[in-house]
Coordinates of C-alpha atoms in Angstrom, one line a residue:
M212 CA -4.0 10.7 15.2
I213 CA -2.5 13.5 12.9
A214 CA -1.3 10.9 10.4
T215 CA -4.8 9.3 10.1
L216 CA -6.3 12.6 9.5
L217 CA -3.9 13.5 6.9
V218 CA -4.4 10.3 5.1
A219 CA -8.2 10.6 5.3
L220 CA -7.9 14.2 3.9
I221 CA -5.9 13.0 1.0
A222 CA -8.5 10.1 0.2
L223 CA -11.2 12.8 0.4
L224 CA -9.3 14.9 -2.0
H225 CA -9.0 12.2 -4.6
I226 CA -12.7 11.3 -4.2
Y227 CA -13.3 15.0 -5.1
I228 CA -10.8 14.8 -8.0
L229 CA -12.7 11.5 -9.1
V230 CA -16.0 13.5 -9.2
L231 CA -14.5 16.5 -11.0
E232 CA -12.9 14.2 -13.7
M233 CA -15.7 11.6 -14.1
F234 CA -18.8 13.5 -13.7
L235 CA -18.3 17.3 -13.8
W236 CA -15.5 17.5 -16.5
T237 CA -17.5 19.8 -18.8
T238 CA -18.9 22.0 -16.0
P239 CA -17.6 25.6 -15.1
R240 CA -16.3 24.1 -11.7
A241 CA -14.0 21.5 -13.5
A242 CA -13.2 24.2 -16.2
K243 CA -11.8 26.5 -13.2
A244 CA -10.1 23.7 -11.4
F245 CA -8.3 22.3 -14.4
N246 CA -8.1 25.6 -16.5
L247 CA -10.3 24.0 -19.5
K248 CA -11.8 25.5 -22.4
P249 CA -15.3 24.2 -23.2
D250 CA -14.5 22.6 -26.4
F251 CA -11.2 20.9 -25.0
A252 CA -13.3 19.5 -22.1
A253 CA -15.9 18.2 -24.5
Q254 CA -13.3 16.4 -26.6
T255 CA -11.5 15.0 -23.6
K256 CA -14.4 13.8 -21.5
T257 CA -13.8 10.1 -21.9
L258 CA -10.1 10.6 -21.1
A259 CA -10.9 12.5 -17.9
A260 CA -13.3 9.8 -16.7
N261 CA -10.7 7.3 -17.0
Q262 CA -8.3 9.6 -15.1
G263 CA -11.0 10.0 -12.4
L264 CA -11.4 6.3 -12.0
Y265 CA -7.7 5.9 -11.2
N266 CA -7.9 8.6 -8.7
G267 CA -10.8 6.7 -7.2
F268 CA -8.7 3.7 -6.9
L269 CA -6.0 5.8 -5.0
A270 CA -8.8 7.1 -2.7
V271 CA -10.2 3.4 -2.0
G272 CA -6.7 2.2 -1.4
L273 CA -6.1 5.0 1.3
I274 CA -9.4 4.1 2.9
W275 CA -8.5 0.4 2.8
G276 CA -5.3 1.4 4.7
L277 CA -7.3 3.4 7.3
V278 CA -9.7 0.7 8.2
Y279 CA -7.5 -2.4 7.8
P280 CA -7.5 -4.2 11.3
L281 CA -3.8 -5.1 11.5
P282 CA -1.8 -1.9 12.2
G283 CA 1.4 -2.9 10.7
F284 CA 0.0 -3.9 7.3
A285 CA -2.5 -1.0 7.5
W286 CA 0.7 1.2 7.6
Q287 CA 2.2 -0.5 4.6
I288 CA -1.1 0.0 2.6
Q289 CA -1.1 3.8 3.4
M290 CA 2.5 4.2 2.7
F291 CA 2.1 2.4 -0.7
F292 CA -1.0 4.4 -1.7
L293 CA 0.6 7.7 -0.6
A294 CA 3.8 6.9 -2.5
C295 CA 1.5 6.4 -5.6
V296 CA -0.2 9.6 -5.0
A297 CA 3.2 11.4 -4.6
I298 CA 4.5 9.7 -7.7
A299 CA 1.3 10.7 -9.7
G300 CA 1.6 14.3 -8.5
I301 CA 5.4 14.5 -9.6
F302 CA 4.3 13.1 -13.2
G303 CA 1.5 15.6 -13.3
A304 CA 3.7 18.4 -12.4
V305 CA 6.1 17.6 -15.1
T306 CA 3.7 16.8 -17.8
V307 CA 0.7 19.1 -17.0
G308 CA 1.6 21.9 -14.4
R309 CA 3.6 22.5 -11.4
K310 CA 0.4 23.3 -9.3
I311 CA -0.2 19.5 -9.2
L312 CA 2.9 19.1 -7.2
F313 CA 1.3 21.2 -4.4
I314 CA -2.0 19.6 -4.6
Q315 CA -0.9 16.1 -4.6
T316 CA 2.8 15.3 -4.0
V317 CA 3.5 17.8 -1.0
P318 CA 0.3 16.6 1.0
A319 CA 1.2 12.9 0.3
V320 CA 4.9 13.3 1.4
I321 CA 3.7 15.3 4.6
A322 CA 1.3 12.3 5.3
M323 CA 4.1 9.8 4.7
L324 CA 6.3 11.7 7.0
A325 CA 3.5 11.8 9.7
L326 CA 3.0 8.0 9.4
M327 CA 6.7 7.5 9.8
F328 CA 6.9 9.5 12.9
A329 CA 3.7 8.5 14.5

């Protein structure tokens, strides 16, 4: 049950990131979340929307894993998409800022461990 809850929370986090990047990129909320200057946000709006779409794919993959009817394959789906989240977080931490490691990678690894020991 804990593993399922963690996977669901990570899926919700990535839906939130999708909304911030695709629809709210030039707002004060996104500026605060991503430490953006207004002119930079305006210039990178299209790139951010593309990034948001990928976060949406991660969320949908996790949700797919949560609802898939065969437990063994559902576990594999969840592990795959959590690994994608963790790797994306590592890349983001290296290229953008260490904060991403704690927002994406650490929760994904915790959820993976919860799934492995469930």
